[in-house]
Each structure stands twice: as structure tokens, then as C-alpha cells.
CSV table of C-alpha atoms and ligand atoms in Angstrom, one decimal:
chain,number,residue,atom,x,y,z
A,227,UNK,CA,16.8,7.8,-6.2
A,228,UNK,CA,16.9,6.5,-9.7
A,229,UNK,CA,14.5,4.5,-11.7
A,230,UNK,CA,17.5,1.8,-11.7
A,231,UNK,CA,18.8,1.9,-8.3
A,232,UNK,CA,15.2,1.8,-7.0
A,233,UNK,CA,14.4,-1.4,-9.2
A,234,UNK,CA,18.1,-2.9,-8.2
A,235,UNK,CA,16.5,-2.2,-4.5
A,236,UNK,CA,13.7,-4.1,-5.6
A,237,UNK,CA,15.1,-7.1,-6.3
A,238,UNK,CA,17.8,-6.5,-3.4
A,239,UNK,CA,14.8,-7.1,-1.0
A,240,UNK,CA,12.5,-9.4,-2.5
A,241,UNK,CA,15.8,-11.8,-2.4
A,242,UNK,CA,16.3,-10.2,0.7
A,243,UNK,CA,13.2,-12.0,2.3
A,244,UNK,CA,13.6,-14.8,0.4
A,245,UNK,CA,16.9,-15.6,1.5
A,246,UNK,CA,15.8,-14.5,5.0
A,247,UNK,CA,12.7,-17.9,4.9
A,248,UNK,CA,15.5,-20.2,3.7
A,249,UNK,CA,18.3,-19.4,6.4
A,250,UNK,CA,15.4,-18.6,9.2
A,251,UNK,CA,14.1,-22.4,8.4
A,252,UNK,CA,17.2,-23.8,7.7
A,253,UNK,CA,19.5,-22.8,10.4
A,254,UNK,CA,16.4,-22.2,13.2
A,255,UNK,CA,17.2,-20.3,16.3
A,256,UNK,CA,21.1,-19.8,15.3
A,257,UNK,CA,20.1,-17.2,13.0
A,258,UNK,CA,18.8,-15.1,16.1
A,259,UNK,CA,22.4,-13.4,16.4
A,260,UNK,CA,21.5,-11.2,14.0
A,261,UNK,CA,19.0,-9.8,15.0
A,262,UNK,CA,20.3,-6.9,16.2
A,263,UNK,CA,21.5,-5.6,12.1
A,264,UNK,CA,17.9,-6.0,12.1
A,265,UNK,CA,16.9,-3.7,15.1
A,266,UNK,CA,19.9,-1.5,13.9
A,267,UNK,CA,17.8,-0.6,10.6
A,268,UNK,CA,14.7,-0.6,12.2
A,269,UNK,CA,15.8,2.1,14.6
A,270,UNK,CA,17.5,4.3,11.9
A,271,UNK,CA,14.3,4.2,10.6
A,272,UNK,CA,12.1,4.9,13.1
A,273,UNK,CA,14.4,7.8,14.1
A,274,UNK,CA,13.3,9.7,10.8
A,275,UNK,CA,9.8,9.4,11.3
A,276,UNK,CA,9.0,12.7,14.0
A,277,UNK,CA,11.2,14.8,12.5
A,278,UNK,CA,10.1,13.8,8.7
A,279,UNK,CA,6.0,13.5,9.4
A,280,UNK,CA,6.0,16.8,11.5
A,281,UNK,CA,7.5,18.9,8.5
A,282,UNK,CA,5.5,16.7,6.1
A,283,UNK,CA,2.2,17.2,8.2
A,284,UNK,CA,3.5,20.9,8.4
A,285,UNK,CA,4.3,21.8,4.6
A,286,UNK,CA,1.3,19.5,3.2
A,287,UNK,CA,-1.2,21.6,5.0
A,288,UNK,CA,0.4,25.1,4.4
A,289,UNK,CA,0.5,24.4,0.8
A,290,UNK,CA,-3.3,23.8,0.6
A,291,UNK,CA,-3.1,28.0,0.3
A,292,UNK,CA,-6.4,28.5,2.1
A,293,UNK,CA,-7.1,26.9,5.6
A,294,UNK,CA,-10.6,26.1,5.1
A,295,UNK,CA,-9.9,23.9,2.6
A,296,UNK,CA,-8.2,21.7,5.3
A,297,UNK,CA,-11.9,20.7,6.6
A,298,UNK,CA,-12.7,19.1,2.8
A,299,UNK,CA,-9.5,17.3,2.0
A,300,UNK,CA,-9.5,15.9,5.5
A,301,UNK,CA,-13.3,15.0,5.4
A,302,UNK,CA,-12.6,13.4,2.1
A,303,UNK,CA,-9.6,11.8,3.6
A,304,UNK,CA,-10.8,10.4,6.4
A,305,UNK,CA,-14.4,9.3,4.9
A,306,UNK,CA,-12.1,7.6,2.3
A,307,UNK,CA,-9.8,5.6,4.8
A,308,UNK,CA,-13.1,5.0,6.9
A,309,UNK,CA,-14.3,3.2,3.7
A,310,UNK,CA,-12.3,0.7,3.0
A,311,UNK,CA,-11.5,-0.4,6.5
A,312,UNK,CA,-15.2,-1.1,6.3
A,313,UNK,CA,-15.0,-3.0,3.4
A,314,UNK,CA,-11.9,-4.5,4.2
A,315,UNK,CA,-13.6,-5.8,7.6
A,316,UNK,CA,-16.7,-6.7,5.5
A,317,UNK,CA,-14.5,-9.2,3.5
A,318,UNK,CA,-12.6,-11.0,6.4
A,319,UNK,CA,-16.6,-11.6,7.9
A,320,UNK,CA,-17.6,-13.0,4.6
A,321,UNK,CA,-14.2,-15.4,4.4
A,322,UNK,CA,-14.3,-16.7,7.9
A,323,UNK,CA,-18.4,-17.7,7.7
A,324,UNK,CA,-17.4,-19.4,4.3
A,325,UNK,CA,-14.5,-21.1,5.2
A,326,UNK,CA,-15.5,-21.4,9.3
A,327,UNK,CA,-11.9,-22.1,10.1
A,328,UNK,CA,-12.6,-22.3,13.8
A,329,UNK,CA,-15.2,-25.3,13.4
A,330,UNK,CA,-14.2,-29.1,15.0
A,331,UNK,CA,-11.2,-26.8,16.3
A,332,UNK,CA,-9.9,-28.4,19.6
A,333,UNK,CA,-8.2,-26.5,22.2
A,334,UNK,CA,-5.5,-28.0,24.1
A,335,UNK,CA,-5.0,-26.7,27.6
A,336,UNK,CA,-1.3,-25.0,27.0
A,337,UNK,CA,-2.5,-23.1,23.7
A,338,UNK,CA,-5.8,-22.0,25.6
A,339,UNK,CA,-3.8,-20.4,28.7
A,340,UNK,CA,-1.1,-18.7,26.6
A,341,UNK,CA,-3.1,-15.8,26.1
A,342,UNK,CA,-4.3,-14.7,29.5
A,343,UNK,CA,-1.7,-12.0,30.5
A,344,UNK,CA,-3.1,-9.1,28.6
A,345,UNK,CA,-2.9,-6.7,30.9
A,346,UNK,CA,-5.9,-3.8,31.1
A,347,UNK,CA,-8.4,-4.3,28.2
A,348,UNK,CA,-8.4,-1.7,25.9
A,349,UNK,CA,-11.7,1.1,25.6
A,350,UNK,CA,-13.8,2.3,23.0
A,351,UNK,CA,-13.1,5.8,24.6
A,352,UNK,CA,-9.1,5.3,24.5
A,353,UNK,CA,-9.3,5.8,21.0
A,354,UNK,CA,-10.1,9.7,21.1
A,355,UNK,CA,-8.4,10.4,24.2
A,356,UNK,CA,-5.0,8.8,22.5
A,357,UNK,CA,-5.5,11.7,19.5
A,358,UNK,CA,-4.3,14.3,22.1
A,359,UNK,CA,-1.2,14.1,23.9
A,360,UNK,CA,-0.5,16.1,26.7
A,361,UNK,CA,2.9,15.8,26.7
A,362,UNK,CA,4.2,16.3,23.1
A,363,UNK,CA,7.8,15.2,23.8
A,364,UNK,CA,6.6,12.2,25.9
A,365,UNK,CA,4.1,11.2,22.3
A,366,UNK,CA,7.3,12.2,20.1
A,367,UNK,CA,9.9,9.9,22.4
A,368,UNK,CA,6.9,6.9,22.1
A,369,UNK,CA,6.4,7.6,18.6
A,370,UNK,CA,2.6,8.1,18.8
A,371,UNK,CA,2.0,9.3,15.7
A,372,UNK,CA,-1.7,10.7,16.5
A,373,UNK,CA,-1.0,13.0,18.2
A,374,UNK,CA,2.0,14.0,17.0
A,375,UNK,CA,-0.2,14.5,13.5
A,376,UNK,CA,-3.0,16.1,15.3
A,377,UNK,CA,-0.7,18.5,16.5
A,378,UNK,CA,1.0,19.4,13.3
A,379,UNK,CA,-2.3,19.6,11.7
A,380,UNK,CA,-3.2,22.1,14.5
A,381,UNK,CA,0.2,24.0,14.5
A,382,UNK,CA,-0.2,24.0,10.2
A,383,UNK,CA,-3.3,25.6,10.5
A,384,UNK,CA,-2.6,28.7,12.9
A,385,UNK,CA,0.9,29.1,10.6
A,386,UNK,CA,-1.4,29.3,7.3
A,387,UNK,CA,-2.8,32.2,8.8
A,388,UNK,CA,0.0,34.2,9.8
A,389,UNK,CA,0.9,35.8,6.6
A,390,UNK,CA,4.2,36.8,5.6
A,391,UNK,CA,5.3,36.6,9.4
A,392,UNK,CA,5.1,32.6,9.4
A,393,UNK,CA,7.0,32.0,5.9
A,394,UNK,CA,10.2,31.8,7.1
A,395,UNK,CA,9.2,29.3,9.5
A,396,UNK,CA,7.0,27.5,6.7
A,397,UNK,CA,10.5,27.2,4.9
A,398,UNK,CA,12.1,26.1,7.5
A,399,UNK,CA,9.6,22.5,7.8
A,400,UNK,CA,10.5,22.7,3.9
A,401,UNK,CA,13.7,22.0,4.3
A,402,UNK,CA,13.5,19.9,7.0
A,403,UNK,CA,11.3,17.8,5.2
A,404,UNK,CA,13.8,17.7,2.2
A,405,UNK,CA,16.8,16.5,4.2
A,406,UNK,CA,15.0,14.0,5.8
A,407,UNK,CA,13.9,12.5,2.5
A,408,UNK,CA,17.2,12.6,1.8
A,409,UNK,CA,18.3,10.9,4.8
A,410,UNK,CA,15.6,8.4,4.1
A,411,UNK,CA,16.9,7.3,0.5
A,412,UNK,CA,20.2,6.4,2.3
A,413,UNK,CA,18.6,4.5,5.0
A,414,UNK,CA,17.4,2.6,1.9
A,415,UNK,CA,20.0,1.7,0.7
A,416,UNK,CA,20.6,-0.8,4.1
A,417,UNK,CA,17.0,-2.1,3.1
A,418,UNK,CA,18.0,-5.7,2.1
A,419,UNK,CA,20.7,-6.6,4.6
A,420,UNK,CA,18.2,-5.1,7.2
A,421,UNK,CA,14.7,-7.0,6.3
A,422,UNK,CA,16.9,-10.2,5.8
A,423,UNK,CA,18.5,-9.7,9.7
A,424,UNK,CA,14.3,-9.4,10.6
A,425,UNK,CA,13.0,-11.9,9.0
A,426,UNK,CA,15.3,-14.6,9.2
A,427,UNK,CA,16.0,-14.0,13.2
A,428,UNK,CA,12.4,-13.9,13.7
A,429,UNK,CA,11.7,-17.1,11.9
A,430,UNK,CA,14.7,-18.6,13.9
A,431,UNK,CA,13.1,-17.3,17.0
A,432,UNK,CA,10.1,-19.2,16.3
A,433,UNK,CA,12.1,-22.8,16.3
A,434,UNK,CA,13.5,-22.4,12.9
A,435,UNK,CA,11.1,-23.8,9.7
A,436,UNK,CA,9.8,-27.1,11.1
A,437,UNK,CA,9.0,-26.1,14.1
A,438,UNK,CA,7.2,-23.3,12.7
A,439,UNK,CA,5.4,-25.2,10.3
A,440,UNK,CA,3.7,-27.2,12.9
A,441,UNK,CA,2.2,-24.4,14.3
A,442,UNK,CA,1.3,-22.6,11.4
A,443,UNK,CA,-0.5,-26.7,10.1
A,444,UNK,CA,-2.5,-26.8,14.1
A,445,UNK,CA,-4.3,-23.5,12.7
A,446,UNK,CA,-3.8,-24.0,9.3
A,447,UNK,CA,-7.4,-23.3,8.2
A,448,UNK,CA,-7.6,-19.8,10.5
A,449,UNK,CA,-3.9,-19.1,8.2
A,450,UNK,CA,-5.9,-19.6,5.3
A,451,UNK,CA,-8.4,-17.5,6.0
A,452,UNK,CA,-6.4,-14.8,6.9
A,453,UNK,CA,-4.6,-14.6,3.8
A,454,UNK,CA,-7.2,-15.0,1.3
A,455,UNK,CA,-8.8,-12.4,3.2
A,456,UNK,CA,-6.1,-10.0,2.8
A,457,UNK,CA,-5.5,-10.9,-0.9
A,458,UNK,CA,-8.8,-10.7,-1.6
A,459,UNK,CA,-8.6,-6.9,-0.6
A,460,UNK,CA,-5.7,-6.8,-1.9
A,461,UNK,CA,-6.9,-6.9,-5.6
A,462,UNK,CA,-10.2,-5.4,-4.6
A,463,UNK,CA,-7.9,-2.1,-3.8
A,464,UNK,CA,-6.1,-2.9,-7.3
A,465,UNK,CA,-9.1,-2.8,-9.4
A,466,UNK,CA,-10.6,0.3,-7.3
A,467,UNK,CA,-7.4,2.0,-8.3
A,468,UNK,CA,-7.5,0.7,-11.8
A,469,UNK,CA,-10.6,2.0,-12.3
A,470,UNK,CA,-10.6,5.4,-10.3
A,471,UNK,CA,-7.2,6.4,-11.2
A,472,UNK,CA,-6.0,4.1,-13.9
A,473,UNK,CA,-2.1,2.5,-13.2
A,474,UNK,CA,-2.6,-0.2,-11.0
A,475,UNK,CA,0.1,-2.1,-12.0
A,476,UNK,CA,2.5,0.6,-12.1
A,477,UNK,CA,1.3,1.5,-8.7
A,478,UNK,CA,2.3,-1.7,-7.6
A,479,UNK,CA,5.6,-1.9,-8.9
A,480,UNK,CA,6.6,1.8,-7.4
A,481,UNK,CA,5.2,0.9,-4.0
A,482,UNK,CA,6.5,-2.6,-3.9
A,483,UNK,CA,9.5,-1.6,-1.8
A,484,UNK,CA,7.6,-0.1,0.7
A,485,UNK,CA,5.5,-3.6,0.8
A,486,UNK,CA,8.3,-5.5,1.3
A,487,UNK,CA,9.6,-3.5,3.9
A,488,UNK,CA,5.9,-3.4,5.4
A,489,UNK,CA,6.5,-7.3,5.4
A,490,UNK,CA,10.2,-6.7,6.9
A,491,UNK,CA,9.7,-4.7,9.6
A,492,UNK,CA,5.8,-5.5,10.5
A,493,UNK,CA,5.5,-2.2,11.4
A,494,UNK,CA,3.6,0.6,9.1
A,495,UNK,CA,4.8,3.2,11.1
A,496,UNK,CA,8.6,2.5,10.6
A,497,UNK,CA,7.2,1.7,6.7
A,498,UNK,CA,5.8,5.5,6.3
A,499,UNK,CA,9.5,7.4,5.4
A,500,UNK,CA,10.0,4.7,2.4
A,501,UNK,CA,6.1,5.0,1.4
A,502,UNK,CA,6.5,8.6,0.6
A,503,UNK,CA,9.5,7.9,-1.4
A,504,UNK,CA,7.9,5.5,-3.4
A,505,UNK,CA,4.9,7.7,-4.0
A,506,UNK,CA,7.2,10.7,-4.9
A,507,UNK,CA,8.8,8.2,-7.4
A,508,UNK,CA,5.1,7.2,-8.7
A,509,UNK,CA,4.7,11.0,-9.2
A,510,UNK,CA,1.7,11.6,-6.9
A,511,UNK,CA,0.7,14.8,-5.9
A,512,UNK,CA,3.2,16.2,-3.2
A,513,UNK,CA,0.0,17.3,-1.6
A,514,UNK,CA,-1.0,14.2,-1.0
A,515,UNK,CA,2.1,12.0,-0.2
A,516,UNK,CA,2.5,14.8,2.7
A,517,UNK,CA,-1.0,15.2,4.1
A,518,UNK,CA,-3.3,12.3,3.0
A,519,UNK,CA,-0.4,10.0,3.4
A,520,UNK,CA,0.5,10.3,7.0
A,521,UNK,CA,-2.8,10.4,7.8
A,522,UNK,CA,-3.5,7.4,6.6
A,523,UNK,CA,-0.6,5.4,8.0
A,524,UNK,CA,-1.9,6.3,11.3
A,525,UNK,CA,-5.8,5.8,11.2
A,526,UNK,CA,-6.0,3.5,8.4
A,527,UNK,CA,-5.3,0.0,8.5
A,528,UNK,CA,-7.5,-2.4,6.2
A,529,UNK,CA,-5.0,-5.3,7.2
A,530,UNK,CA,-5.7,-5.2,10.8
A,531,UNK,CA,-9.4,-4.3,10.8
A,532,UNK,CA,-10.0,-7.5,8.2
A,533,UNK,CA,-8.0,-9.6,10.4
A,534,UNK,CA,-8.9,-8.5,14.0
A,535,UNK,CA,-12.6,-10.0,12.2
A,536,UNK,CA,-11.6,-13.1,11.5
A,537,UNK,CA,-9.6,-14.0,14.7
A,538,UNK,CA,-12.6,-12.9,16.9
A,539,UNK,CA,-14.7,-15.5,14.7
A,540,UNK,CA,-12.1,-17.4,14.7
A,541,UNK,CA,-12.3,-17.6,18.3
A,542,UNK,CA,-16.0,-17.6,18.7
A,543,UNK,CA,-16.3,-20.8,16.3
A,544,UNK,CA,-13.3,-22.6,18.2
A,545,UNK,CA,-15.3,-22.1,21.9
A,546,UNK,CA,-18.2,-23.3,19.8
A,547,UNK,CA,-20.2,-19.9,20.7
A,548,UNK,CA,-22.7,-18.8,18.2
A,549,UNK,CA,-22.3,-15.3,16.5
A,550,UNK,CA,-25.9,-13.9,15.8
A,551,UNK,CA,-26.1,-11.4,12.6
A,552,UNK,CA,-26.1,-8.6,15.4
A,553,UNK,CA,-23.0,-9.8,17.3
A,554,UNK,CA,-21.5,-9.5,13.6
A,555,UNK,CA,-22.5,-6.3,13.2
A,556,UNK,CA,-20.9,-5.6,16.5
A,557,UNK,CA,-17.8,-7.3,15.5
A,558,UNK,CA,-17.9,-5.1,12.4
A,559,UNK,CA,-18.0,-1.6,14.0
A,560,UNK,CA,-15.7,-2.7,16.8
A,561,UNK,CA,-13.2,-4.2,14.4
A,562,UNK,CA,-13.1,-1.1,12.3
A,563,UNK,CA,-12.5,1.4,15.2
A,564,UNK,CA,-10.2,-0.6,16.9
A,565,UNK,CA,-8.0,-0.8,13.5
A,566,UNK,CA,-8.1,3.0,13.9
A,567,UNK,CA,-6.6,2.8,17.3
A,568,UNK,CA,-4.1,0.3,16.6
A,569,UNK,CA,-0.4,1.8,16.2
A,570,UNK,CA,1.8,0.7,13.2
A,571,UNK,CA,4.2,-1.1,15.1
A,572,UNK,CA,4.2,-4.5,15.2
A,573,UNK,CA,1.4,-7.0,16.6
A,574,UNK,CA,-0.3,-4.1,17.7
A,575,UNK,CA,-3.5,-5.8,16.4
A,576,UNK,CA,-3.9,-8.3,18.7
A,577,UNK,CA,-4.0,-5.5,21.7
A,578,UNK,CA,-7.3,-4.1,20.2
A,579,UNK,CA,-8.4,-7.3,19.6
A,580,UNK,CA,-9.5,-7.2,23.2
A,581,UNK,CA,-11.7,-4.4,22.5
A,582,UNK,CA,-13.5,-6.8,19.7
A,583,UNK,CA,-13.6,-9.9,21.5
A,584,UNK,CA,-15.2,-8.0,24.9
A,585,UNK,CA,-18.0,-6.5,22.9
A,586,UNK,CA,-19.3,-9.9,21.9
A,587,UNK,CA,-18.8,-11.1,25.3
A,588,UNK,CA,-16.0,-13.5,23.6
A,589,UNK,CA,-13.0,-15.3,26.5
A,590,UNK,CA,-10.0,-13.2,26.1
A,591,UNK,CA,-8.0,-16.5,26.3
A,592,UNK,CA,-8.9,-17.0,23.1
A,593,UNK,CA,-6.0,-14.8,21.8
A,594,UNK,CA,-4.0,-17.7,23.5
A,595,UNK,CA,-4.9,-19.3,19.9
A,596,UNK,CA,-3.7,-17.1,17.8
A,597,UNK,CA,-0.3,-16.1,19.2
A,598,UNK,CA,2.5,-18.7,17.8
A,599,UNK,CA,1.7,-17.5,14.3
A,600,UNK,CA,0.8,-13.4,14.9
A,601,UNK,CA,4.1,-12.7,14.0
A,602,UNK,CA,3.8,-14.2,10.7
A,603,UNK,CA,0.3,-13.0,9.5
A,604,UNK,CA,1.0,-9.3,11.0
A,605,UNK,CA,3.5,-9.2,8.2
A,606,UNK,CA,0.8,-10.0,5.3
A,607,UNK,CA,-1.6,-7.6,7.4
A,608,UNK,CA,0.8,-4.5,8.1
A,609,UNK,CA,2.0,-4.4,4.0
A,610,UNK,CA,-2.0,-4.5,3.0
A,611,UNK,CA,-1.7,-1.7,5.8
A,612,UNK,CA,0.8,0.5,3.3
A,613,UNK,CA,-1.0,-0.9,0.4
A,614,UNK,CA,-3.8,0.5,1.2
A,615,UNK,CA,-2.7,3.8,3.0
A,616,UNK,CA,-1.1,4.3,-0.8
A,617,UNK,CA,-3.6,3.7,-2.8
A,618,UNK,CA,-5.4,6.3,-0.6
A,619,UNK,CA,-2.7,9.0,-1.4
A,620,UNK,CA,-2.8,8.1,-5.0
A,621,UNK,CA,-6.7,8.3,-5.5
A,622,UNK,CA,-6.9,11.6,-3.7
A,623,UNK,CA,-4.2,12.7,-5.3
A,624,UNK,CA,-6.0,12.2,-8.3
A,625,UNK,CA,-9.3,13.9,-7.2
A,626,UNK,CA,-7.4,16.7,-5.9
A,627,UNK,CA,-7.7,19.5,-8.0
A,628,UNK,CA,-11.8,18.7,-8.4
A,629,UNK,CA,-11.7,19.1,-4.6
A,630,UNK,CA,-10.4,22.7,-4.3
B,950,LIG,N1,1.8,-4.3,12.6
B,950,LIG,C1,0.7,-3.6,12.1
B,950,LIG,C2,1.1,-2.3,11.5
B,950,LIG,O1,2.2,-1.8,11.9
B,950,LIG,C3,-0.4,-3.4,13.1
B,950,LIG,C4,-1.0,-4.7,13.5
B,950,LIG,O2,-1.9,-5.2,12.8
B,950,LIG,O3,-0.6,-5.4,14.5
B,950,LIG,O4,0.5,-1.8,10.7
């Protein structure tokens, strides 16, 4: 895509969303009939991602030229992404004791019983046993992305030992990879008329803008805290960038359609085909777009981790139940795995929440709280998701040739 057309795409979805918060609050629940344009763009897009991570996984790794360097670009990798889901939870604990959102709360006895169907709780040890699948196709048809990558990391590494026998099959994931780019800057093109159909139905779906509004005011504080949690990471990532790898602006502007689209479609997953074609547009290191990238987009997810932190305080203050400095700690290692085991689609958040909230011995109804405005902050949280997953791929892109 050119410069232009990807700055006319731009501006076709920032008005795109804006449009989508006036009709959505204007016209309410009417605007739910088009919902389906909106699930019709999702799906195109979530069609691309097997195909397109599994030859990006593929080609990334091969191109490394030696399989031993695997190890150190994914230890960097993952020790990065680790990082600043640490720090990202580290800010959302030091909002929510400032602010205390969850103080003189009162819980009326619909909102606390809302959240009580949550099916199994969630375990620490379901996080490594979802990174292997044993039924490929099954993962690929759910769009489980770990495994999926684990397995193309795998398959990548036994190819990049074969010699001249696997190059016509290391071709072969080139190509692929090419054409679903390709497909990928068409499906773009949909972007605006897409994220609008999303947005606006789900605002209508939620009552329309007033009726909205009153639920967003009943929690107002715990909104607050959210999002100047998540934009206080935000520019924390910005200046790290700045400073690491210089462009932080220009960064911004070449992944801002894949933040919008973050914000669109609340899912990263479905995000990750446009976020490599941003970052190939940026100019970062096809290395990284294809390896540090997709890995990133599944394990890393600073958005969740800071907000899974404040909603379990959240919850804590509202039941008046006292969080020692240990039970923070707790909440800080729990909040940052169970990030990592959230999926990029959307709300998937406030499943691991459960793992957070039964460390600290919090009540599970207490997601009952949150859930007439998840929708709205897991947009803010899934595009610092992207935002952050990029600025990943940029910086080690960077670093890359002092890591070989
Ligand atoms: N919707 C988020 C994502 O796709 C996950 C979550 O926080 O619910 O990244």
C-alpha cells in the first residue's frame, strides 16, 4: 500500500469510529442491524491469520540462517515482552492504590449477582498445557494461536536443518506469506465501513449513549483508573521507544491503523495481519515483523495484565477486603501470567481474571461489577495490547544485528 492510501485509511477509520460513537449513541439499539458488516470484516480477517502467521512463524525463523540462534532471539523476545507486562501491571497497582476507585463503592444486589456464571475457573497450570495442542487442525479451526506458533517454531526449526532438501518447501511458506499480505492490504481497504458496523452496533447493543453513560458514571472512578492506567503505559512505551530506538512519533503514526482496528475489533488476534503491514510500512526488520511479532501478539498483552490489576483491586476495595503488600505481590505475578494466557479475542481478560481474583481469596461475583462496561475498556486495553506487541518488534528489530 502507498504512503497516501495508507494515510487516506487513516483518516477513513479514525472517522470511522468517530462516526460509529455518534450513530451508536444516537440511534441506540437500532444500529444493531449492522452488525453483521461488522462480523463480515471481522471474519475475513480472522480467516488470514493461520494461514499468514504459520508461513510468517515459518520464514521468520528459517531466515535466522543458523538454528541456534533461535534460543537468543526468543530468550530476548520473550524476556522483553515478560518486561513490560510487568511493568505495565506495576502501573495499574500504583494507579488503583492512588486513586482507590473501589472505596465507599456500594454494591447493589443485581450488579453483584451478574457475574456468577463463570463456568470452571481457570489454572495456573492451563497456561503451559494450552502451548501444545494435540490436535493441530482442532487449535487452527479455534484459532489458538499458541500452539499453532509453538508448532511453526518447532516445524521452522527441523526445516532449517534440512539443507538444500527443505528450500523448496521454505519457498513455498515465502510465498504463502506474500499472498496473504497481499490479501491482507485488500481486506484493509473494508477497514472503515467494517470498525464503524462494530462499534456503533456494539454501542447500540449496550442501550444506545445514555444508557451507556449511566453505567459507565456508576463506576466511573474504576473507568478512570483504567484508562489513565493504560495511557500512562502508553507514553511510558513511547519514551522507551524514543529513547531505545529513536521515532516514536513516527512509530505512532505507521501503527495507528492497526490501533484503531485494535480498538474496532477488540480483538489482537484478528489485529495481527494489519500490524505487520504497518510494521513493514514503518520499515522494521522483516525478521522481526515475522518472528518477534507474532510472538508477541500471543504472549504479550501489557493492556490486559495492567487492567486484570486494577479490576481485582477494584474488587477487593468495593467488598471492603484489605490487600496486604504480599496479596499485591500475588496479584502482580498472577496478573502477569494470566495476561500470557489470555487469547486476543475479545473480553478474554475477564476469563483469567478468575485466576487473579482466586489467588487472593477474592468473590468471583465481583466480576459481576465490572461487566456492563468490559466491552468498552477491552477496546482501550486490546490496542495498548498491539501498541505494545509493536513497539516490541521495533526495538528488537533494532537490536537485531547486535544479537547475532
Ligand atoms: N481483547 C483483548 C485482546 O484481544 C484481550 C482482553 O484483554 O480481553 O487483546
Amino acid at each position: 500500500m502507498s504512503v497516501k492510501s495508507a494515510n487516506n485509511l487513516i483518516w477513513g477509520i479514525l472517522a470511522a469510529v468517530i462516526l460509529a460513537l455518534f450513530f451508536g449513541t444516537w440511534l441506540g439499539t437500532s444500529m444493531t442491524k449492522v452488525e453483521w458488516i461488522g462480523t463480515l470484516f471481522l471474519n475475513a480477517l480472522k480467516m488470514t491469520i493461520i494461514p499468514l502467521i504459520v508461513s510468517a512463524v515459518i520464514c521468520g525463523v528459517c531466515s535466522l540462517g543458523d538454528v541456534r540462534k533461535l534460543g537468543k532471539i526468543g530468550g530476548v523476545t520473550i524476556g522483553y515482552y515478560l518486561t513490560t507486562t510487568a511493568v505495565a501491571v506495576f502501573v495499574g497497582l500504583m494507579v488503583v492504590n492512588i486513586i482507590q476507585p473501589g472505596e465507599q463503592f456500594s454494591i447493589s444486589e443485581e450488579v453483584a449477582t451478574r457475574g456468577t456464571d463463570h463456568g470452571e475457573a481457570p489454572k495456573l497450570t492451563d497456561i503451559p498445557l494450552s502451548m501444545i495442542a494435540p490436535n493441530l487442525i482442532e487449535a487452527a479451526a479455534q484459532t489458538k494461536l499458541l500452539p499453532i506458533i509453538v508448532f511453526s517454531l518447532l516445524f521452522a526449526a527441523a526445516l532449517s536443518t534440512t539443507g538444500q532438501k527443505g528450500k523448496p518447501l521454505i519457498e513455498f511458506f515465502d510465498g504463502l506469506n506474500e499472498t496473504m499480505m497481499k490479501i491482507v492490504s485488500w481486506l484493509m481497504i473494508f477497514a472503515p465501513i467494517g470498525i464503524f458496523c462494530l462499534v456503533s452496533a456494539r454501542l447500540g447493543a449496550a442501550g444506545g449513549g445514555e444508557a451507556f453513560w449511566l453505567e459507565i458514571m456508576a463506576i466511573g472512578k474504576y473507568v478512570f483508573a483504567v484508562l489513565l492506567g493504560l495511557l500512562i503505559h502508553f507514553f511510558l512505551l513511547f519514551v522507551f521507544l524514543a529513547l531505545v530506538a529513536g521515532g516514536g512519533l513516527k512509530h505512532f503514526l505507521s501503527v495507528s491503523r492497526a490501533l484503531l482496528t485494535a480498538f474496532g475489533t477488540a480483538s489482537s488476534s484478528a489485529t495481527l495481519p494489519i500490524t505487520m503491514d504497518c510494521l513493514k510500512e514503518a520499515g522494521v526488520e522483516d525478521r522481526s515483523i515475522k518472528f518477534v511479532l507474532p510472538l508477541g501478539a500471543t504472549i504479550n498483552m501489557d493492556g490486559t495484565a495492567l487492567y486484570e490489576a486494577v479490576a481485582v483491586m477494584f474488587i477487593a476495595q468495593a467488598y471492603g477486603i484489605e490487600m496486604s503488600a504480599i496479596e499485591q505481590g500475588i496479584i502482580f505475578i498472577t496478573a502477569t501470567l494470566a495476561a500470557i494466557g489470555a487469547a486476543g479475542i475479545p473480553q478474554a481478560g475477564l476469563v483469567t481474571m478468575v485466576l487473579v481474583l482466586t489467588a487472593v481469596n477474592l468473590p468471583l461475583e465481583g466480576i459481576g461489577l465490572l461487566l456492563a462496561v468490559d466491552w468498552f475498556l477491552d477496546r482501550f486495553r486490546t490496542a495498548i495490547n498491539v501498541w505494545g506487541d509493536s513497539i516490541g518488534a521495533s526495538v528488537i528489530s533494532r537490536f537485531w544485528k547486535n544479537l547475532n
